[in-house]
mmCIF file of C-alpha atoms in Angstrom:
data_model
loop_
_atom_site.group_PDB
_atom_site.id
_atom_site.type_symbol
_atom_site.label_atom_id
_atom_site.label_comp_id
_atom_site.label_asym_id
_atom_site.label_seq_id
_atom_site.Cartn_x
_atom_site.Cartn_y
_atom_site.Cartn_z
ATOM 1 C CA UNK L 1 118.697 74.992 66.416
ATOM 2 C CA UNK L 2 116.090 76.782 64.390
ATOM 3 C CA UNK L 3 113.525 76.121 67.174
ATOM 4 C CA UNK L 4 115.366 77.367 69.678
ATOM 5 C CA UNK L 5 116.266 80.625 67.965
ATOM 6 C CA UNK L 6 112.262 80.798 67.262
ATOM 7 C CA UNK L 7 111.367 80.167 71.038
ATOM 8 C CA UNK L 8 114.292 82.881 72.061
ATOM 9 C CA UNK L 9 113.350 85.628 69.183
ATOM 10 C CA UNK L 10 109.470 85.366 70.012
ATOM 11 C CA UNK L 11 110.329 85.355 73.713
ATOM 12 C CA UNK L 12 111.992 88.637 73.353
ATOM 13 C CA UNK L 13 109.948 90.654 70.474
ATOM 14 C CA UNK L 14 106.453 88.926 70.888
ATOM 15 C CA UNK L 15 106.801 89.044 66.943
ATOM 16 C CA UNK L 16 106.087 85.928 64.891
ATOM 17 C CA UNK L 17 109.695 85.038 63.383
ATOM 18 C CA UNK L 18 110.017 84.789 59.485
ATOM 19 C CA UNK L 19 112.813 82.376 57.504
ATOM 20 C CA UNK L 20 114.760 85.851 56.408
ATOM 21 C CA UNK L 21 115.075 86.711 60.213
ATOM 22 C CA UNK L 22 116.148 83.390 60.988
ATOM 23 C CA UNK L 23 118.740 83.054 58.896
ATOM 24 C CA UNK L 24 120.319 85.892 59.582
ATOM 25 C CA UNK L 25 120.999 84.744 63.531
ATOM 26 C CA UNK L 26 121.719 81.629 62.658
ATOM 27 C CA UNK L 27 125.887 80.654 63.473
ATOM 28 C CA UNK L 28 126.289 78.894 59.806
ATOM 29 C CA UNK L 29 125.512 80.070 56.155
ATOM 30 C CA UNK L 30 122.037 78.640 55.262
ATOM 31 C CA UNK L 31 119.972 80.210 52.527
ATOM 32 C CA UNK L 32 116.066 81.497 54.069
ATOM 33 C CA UNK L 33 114.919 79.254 51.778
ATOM 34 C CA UNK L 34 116.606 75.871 53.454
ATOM 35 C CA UNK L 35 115.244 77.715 57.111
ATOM 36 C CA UNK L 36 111.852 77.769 55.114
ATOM 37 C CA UNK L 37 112.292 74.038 54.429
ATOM 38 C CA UNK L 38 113.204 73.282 58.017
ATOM 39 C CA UNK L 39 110.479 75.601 59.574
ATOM 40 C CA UNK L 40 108.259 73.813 57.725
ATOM 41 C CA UNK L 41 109.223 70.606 59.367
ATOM 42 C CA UNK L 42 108.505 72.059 62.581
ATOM 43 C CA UNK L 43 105.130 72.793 61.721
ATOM 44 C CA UNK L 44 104.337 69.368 60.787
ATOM 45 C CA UNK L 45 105.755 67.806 63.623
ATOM 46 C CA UNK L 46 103.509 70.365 65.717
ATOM 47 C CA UNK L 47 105.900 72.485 67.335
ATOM 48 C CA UNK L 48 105.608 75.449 65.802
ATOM 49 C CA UNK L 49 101.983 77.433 64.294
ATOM 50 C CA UNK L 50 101.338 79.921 61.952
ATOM 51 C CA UNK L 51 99.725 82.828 62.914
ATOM 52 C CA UNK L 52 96.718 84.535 60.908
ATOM 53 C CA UNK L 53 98.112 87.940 60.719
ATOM 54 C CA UNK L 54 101.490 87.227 59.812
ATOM 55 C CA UNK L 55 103.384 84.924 57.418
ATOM 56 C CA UNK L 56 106.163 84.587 60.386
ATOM 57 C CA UNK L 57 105.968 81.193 62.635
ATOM 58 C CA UNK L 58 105.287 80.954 66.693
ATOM 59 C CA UNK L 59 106.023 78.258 68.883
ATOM 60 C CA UNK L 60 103.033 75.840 69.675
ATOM 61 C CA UNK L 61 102.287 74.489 73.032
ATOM 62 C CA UNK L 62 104.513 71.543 72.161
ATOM 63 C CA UNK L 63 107.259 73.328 70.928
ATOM 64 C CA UNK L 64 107.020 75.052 74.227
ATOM 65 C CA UNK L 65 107.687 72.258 75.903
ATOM 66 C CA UNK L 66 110.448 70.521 73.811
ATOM 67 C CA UNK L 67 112.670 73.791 74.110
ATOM 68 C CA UNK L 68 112.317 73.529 77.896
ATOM 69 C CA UNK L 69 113.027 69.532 78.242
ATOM 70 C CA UNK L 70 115.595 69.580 75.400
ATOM 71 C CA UNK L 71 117.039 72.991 74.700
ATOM 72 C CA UNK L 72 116.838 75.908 77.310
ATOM 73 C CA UNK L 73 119.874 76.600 79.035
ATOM 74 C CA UNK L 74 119.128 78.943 82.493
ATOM 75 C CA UNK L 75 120.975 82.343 82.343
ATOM 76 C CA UNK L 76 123.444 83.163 84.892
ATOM 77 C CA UNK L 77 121.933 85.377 87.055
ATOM 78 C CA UNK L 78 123.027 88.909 86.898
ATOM 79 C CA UNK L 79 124.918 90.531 89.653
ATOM 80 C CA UNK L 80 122.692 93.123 89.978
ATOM 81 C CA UNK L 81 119.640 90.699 90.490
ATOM 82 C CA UNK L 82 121.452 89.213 93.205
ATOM 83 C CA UNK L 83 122.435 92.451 94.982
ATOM 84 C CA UNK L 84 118.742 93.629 94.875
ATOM 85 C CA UNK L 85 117.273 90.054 96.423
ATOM 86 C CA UNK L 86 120.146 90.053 99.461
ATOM 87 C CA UNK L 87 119.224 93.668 99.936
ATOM 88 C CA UNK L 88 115.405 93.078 99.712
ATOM 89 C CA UNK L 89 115.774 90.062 101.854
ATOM 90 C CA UNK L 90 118.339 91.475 104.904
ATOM 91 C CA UNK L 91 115.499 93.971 106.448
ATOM 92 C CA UNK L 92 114.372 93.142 110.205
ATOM 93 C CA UNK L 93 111.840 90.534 109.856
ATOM 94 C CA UNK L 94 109.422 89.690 113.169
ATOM 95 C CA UNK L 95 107.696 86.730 111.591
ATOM 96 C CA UNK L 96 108.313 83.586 109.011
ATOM 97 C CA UNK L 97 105.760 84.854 107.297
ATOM 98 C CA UNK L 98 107.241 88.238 106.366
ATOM 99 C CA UNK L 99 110.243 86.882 104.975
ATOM 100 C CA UNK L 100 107.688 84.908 102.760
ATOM 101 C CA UNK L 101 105.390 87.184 101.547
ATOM 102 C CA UNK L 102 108.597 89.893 100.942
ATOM 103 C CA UNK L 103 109.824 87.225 98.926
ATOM 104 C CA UNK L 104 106.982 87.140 96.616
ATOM 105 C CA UNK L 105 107.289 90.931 96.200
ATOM 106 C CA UNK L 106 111.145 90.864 95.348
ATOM 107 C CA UNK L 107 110.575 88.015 92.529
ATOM 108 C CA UNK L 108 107.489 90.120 90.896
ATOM 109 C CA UNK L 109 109.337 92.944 90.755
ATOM 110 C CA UNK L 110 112.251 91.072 89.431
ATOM 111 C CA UNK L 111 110.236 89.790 87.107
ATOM 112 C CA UNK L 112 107.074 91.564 86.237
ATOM 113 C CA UNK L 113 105.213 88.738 86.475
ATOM 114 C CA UNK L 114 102.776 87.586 89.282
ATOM 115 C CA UNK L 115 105.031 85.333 91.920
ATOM 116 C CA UNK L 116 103.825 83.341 94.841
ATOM 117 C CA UNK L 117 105.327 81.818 97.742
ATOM 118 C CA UNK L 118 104.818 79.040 100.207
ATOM 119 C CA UNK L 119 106.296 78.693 103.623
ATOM 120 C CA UNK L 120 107.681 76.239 104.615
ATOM 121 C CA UNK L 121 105.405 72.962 105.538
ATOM 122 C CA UNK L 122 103.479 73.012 108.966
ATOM 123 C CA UNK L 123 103.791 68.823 109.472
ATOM 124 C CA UNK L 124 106.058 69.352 112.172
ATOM 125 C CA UNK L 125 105.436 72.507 114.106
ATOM 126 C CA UNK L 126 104.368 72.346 117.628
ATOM 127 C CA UNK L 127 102.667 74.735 119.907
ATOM 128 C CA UNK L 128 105.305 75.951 122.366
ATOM 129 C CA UNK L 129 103.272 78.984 124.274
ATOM 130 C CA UNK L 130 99.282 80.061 124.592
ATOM 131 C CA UNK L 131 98.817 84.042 126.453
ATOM 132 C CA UNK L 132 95.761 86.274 126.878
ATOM 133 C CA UNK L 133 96.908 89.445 127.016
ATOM 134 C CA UNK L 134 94.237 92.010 128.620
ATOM 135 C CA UNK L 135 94.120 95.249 126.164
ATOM 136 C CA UNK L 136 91.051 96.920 128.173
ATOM 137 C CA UNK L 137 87.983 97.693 127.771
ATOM 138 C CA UNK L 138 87.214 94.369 127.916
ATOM 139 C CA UNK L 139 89.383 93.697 125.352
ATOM 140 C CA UNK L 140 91.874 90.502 125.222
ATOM 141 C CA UNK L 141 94.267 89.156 122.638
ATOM 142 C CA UNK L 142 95.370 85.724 122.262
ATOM 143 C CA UNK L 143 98.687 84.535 121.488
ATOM 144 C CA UNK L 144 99.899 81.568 120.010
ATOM 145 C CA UNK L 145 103.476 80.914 119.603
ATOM 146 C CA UNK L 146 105.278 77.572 117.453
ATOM 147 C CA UNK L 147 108.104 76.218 117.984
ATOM 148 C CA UNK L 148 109.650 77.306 114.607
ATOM 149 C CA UNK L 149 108.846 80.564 115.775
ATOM 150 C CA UNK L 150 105.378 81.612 114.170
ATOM 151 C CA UNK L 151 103.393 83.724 116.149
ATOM 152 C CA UNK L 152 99.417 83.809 115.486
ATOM 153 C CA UNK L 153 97.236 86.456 117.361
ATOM 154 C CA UNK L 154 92.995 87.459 117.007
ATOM 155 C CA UNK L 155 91.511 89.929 119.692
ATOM 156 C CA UNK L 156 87.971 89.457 121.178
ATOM 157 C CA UNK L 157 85.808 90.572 123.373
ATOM 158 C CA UNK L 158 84.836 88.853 126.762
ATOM 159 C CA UNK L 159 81.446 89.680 129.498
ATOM 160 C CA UNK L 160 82.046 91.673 132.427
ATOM 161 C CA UNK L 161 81.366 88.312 134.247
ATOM 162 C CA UNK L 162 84.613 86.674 133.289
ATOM 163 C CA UNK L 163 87.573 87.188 135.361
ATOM 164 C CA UNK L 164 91.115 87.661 135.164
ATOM 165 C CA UNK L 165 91.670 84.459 136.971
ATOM 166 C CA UNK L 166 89.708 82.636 134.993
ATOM 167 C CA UNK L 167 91.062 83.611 132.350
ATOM 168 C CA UNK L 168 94.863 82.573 133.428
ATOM 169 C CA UNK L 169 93.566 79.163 135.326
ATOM 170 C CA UNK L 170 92.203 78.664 131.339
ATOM 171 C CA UNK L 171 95.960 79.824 129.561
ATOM 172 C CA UNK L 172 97.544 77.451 132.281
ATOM 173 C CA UNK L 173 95.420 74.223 131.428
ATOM 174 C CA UNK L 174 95.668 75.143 127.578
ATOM 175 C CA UNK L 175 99.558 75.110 128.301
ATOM 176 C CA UNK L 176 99.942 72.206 130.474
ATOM 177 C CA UNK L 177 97.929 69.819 128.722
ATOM 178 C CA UNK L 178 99.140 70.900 125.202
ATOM 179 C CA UNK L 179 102.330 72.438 125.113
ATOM 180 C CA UNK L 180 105.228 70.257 122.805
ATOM 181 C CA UNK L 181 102.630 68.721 121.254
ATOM 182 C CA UNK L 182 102.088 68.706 117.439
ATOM 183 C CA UNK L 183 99.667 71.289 115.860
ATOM 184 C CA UNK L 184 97.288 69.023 114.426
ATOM 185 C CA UNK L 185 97.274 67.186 118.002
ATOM 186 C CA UNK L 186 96.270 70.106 119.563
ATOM 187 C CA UNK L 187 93.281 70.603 117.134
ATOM 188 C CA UNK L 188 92.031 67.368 117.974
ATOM 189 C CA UNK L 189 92.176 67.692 121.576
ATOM 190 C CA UNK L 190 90.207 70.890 120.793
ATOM 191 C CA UNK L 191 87.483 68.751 119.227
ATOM 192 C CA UNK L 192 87.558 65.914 121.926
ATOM 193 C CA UNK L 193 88.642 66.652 125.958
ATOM 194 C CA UNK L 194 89.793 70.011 126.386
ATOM 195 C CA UNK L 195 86.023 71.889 126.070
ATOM 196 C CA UNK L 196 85.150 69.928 129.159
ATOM 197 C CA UNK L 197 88.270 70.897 131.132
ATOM 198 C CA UNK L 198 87.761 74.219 129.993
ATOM 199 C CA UNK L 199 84.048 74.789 130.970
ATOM 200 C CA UNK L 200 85.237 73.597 134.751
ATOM 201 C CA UNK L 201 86.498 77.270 134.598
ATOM 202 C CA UNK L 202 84.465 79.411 132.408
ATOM 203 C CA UNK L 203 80.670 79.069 132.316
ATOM 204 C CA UNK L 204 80.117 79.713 128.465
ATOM 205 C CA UNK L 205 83.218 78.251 127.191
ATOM 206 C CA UNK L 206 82.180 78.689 123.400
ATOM 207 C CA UNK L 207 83.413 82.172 122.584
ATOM 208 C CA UNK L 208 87.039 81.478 124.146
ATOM 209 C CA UNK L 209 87.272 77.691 122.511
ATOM 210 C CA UNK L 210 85.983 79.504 118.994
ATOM 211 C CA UNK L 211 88.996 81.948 119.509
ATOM 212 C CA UNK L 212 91.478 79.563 120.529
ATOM 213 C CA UNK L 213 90.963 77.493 117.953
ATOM 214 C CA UNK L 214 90.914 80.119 115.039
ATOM 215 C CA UNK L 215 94.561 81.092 116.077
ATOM 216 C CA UNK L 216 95.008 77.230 115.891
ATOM 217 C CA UNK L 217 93.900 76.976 112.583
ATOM 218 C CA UNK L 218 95.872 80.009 111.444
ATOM 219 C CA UNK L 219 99.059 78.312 112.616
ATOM 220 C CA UNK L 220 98.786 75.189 111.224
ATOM 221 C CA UNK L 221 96.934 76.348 107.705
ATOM 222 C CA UNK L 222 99.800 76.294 104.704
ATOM 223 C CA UNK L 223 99.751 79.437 103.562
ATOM 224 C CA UNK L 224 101.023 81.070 100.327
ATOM 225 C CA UNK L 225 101.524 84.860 99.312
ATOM 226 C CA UNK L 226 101.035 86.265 96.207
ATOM 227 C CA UNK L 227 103.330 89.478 94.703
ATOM 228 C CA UNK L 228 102.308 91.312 91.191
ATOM 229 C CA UNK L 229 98.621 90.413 91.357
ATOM 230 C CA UNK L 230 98.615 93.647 88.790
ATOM 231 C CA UNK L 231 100.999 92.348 86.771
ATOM 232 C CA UNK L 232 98.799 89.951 85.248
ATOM 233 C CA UNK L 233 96.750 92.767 83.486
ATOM 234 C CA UNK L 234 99.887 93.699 81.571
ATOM 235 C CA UNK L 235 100.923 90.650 80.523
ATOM 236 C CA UNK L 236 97.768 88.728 79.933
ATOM 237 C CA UNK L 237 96.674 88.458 76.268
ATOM 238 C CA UNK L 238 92.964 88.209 77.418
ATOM 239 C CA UNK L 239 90.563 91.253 77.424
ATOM 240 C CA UNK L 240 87.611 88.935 78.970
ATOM 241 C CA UNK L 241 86.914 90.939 82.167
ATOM 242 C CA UNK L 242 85.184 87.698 83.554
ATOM 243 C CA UNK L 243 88.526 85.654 82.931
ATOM 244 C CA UNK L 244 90.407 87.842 84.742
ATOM 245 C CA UNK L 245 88.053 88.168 87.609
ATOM 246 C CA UNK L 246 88.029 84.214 87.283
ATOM 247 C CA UNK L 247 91.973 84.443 87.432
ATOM 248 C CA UNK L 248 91.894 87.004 90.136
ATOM 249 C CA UNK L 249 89.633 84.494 92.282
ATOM 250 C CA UNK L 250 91.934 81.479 91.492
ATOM 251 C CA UNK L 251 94.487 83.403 93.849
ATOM 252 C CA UNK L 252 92.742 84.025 96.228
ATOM 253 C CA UNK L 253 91.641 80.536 97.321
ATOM 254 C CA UNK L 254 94.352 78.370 98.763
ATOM 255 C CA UNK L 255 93.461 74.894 98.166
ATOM 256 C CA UNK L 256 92.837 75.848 94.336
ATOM 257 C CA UNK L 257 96.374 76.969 93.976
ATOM 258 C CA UNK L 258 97.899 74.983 95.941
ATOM 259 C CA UNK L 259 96.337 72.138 93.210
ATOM 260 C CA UNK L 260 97.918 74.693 90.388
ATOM 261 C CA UNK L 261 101.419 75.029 92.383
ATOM 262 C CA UNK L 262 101.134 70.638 92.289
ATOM 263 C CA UNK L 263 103.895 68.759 95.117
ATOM 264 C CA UNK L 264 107.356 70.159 95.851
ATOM 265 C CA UNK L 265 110.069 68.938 93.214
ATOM 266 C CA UNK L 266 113.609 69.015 94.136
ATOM 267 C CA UNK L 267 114.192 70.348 90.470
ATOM 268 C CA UNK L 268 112.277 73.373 89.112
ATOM 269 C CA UNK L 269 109.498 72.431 87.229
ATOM 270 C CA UNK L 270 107.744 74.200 84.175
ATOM 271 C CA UNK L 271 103.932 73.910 83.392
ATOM 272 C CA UNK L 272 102.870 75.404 80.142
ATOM 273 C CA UNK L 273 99.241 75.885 79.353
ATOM 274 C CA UNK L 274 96.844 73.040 79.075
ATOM 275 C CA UNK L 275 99.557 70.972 81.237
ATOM 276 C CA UNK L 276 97.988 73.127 84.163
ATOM 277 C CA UNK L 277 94.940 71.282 86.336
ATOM 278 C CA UNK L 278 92.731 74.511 85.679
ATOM 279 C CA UNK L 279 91.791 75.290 82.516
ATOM 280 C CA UNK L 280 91.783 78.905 83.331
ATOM 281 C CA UNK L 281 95.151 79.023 83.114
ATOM 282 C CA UNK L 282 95.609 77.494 79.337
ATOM 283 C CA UNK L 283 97.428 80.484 77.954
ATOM 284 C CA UNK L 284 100.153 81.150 81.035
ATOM 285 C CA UNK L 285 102.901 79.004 82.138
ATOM 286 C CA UNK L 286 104.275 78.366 86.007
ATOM 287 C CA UNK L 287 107.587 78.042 86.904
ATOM 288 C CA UNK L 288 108.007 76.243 90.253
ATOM 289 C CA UNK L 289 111.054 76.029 92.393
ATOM 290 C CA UNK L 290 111.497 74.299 96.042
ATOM 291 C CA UNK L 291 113.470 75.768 98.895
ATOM 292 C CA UNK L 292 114.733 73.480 102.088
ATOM 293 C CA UNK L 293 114.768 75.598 105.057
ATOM 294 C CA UNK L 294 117.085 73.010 106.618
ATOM 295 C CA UNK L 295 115.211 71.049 109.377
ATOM 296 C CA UNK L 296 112.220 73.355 109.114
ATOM 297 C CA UNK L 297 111.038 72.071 105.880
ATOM 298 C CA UNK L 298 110.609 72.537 102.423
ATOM 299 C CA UNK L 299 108.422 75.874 100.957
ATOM 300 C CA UNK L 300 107.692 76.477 97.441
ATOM 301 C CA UNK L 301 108.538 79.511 95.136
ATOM 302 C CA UNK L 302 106.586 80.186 91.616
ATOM 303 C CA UNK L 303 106.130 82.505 88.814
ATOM 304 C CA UNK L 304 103.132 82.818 87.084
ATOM 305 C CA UNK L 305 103.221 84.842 83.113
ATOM 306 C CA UNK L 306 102.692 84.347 79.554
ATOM 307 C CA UNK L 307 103.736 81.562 77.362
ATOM 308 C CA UNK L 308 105.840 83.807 75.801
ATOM 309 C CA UNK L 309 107.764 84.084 78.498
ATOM 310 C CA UNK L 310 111.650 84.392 78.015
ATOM 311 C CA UNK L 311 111.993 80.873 79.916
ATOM 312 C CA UNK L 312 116.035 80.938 79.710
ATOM 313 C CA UNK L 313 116.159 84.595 82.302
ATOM 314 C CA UNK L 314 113.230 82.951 84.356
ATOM 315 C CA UNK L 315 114.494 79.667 85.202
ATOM 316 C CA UNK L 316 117.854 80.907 86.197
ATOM 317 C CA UNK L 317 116.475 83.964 88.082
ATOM 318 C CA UNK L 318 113.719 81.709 90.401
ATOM 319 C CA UNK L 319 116.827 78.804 91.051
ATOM 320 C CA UNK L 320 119.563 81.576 92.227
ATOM 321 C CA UNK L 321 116.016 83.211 94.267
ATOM 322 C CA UNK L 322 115.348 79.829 96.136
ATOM 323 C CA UNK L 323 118.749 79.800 97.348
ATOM 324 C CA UNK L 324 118.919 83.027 98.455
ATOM 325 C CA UNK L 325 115.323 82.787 99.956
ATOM 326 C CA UNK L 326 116.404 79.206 101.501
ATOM 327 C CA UNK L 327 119.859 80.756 103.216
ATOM 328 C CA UNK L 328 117.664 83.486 104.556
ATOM 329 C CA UNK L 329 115.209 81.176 106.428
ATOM 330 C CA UNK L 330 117.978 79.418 108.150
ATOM 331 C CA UNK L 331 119.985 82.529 109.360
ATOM 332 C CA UNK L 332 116.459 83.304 110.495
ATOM 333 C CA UNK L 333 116.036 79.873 112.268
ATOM 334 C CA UNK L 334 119.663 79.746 113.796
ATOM 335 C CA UNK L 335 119.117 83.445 115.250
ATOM 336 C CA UNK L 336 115.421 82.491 116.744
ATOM 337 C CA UNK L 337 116.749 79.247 118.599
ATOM 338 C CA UNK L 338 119.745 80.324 120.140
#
């Protein structure tokens, strides 16, 4: 009981908590000097520290992570958090990925903390259209289109010696031979057969297969957005400029995070500190939530902030914003395939 009222009252002030304080919120009679007694327990099991500054006692690590296995309870999400993400979350969206990367925008400002988001998984998706579309001046953009309805475009140049008919005798191999099939399929057959077949119609194939098979790789990439990337300079403890450049480049590469964000968990998950894979990150926890777009897959929500974060709010505000985020995605789906 006393750690949890610790872990709550430091959450909220940022204050280390003293025995007087304590007893005073506590629901029974004790004197400060049995909460002294108690407090002092903590410390020796590890779960709570003393601070240099202040005879009042903070939560360790340790005691971090006991409150959240043992004692948080997730608060009910307020009605007015839930009005704002519906709101936030109805808007006209073109693509997958702008439902996605709004999301990670609504839960930052939600939260003030930095949020990410993942789509959902790529495994599956299939190419189901290629176009050039002419733009002049020599000018072309290709189109890919997925089956779960991502579309991928890149414009490029082409030489006055390649013609339109070329160019559509190329978009009708690229769609015979490879439409249905699975993404990562199709980027194999662009490393194997499908230069040769396309050289029979263009004489330098390179610039057109280089093209082709960046919108490829944009398709089948995972990728995640990030929302409050300014956040973390209030919230962050650290004045080390190079830290927060370091944190700031951590973002911004996707493999690295997606080793931070770890594998989907049907519960939400809560990383505190060293319990992170880069050390970077020792004085911020991550709350991680998945969301099942129904047959589409399964994305990943998280929230990135201090240790001191008020982990009771959080964990009930990112499992009511996966549902909402997950009920989204599949109106979306049901509208794009009918």
């Amino acid at each position: 009981m006393i750690l949890k009222a610790i872990v709550r009252d430091y959450t909220s002030s940022g204050v280390p908590v003293g025995s007087k304080a304590l007893a005073a919120q506590l629901p029974m009679h004790v004197s400060s000097a049995t909460v002294r007694n108690e407090m002092a327990a903590l410390e020796e099991l590890g779960l709570i520290a003393k601070t240099h500054s202040s005879s009042g006692r903070i939560p360790s690590v340790k005691g971090y992570r006991y409150y959240v296995d043992h004692l948080v309870q997730p608060d009910p999400i307020k009605a007015n958090d839930i009005d704002i993400i519906k709101s936030s979350l109805e808007g006209q969206f073109l693509k997958i990925d702008e439902i996605i990367e709004t999301s990670a925008k609504i839960l930052s400002n939600l939260t003030s903390y930095t949020a990410f988001s993942l789509k959902p998984e790529h495994k599956q998706s299939r190419l189901s259209g290629f176009r050039l579309v002419p733009l002049g001046k020599r000018q072309v953009m290709a189109v890919l289109v997925t089956d779960n309805g991502d579309v991928e475009s890149q414009t490029f140049n082409i030489t006055p010696k390649i013609t339109g008919d070329q160019l559509e005798a190329v978009v009708r191999l690229i769609n015979d031979q490879l439409i249905g099939k699975p993404l990562d399929e199709v980027l194999e057959a662009l490393k194997s057969d499908i230069p040769m077949q396309v050289a029979n119609y263009l004489q330098q194939p390179e610039g057109f297969l280089k093209v082709f098979g960046d919108v490829l790789t944009q398709a089948a990439q995972e990728r995640f957005y990030v929302g409050g990337r300014l956040n973390l300079l209030s919230f962050s403890d650290s004045n080390d400029v190079d830290e927060l450049k370091s944190l700031y480049t951590l973002m911004d590469h996707s493999d690295d995070m997606a080793d931070v964000l770890g594998k989907p968990s049907d519960r939400i998950q809560v990383k505190i500190g060293s319990e992170m894979t880069n050390d970077i990150l020792k004085d911020y926890s991550l709350i991680t939530a998945t969301y099942e777009a129904g047959d589409h897959g399964k994305g990943v929500i998280a929230l990135l902030g201090p240790t001191r974060m008020p982990y009771s709010r959080m964990i009930g505000l990112v499992g009511a914003f996966r549902q909402e985020l997950a009920q989204r995605l599949i109106d979306y789906y049901r509208y794009f395939d009918q």
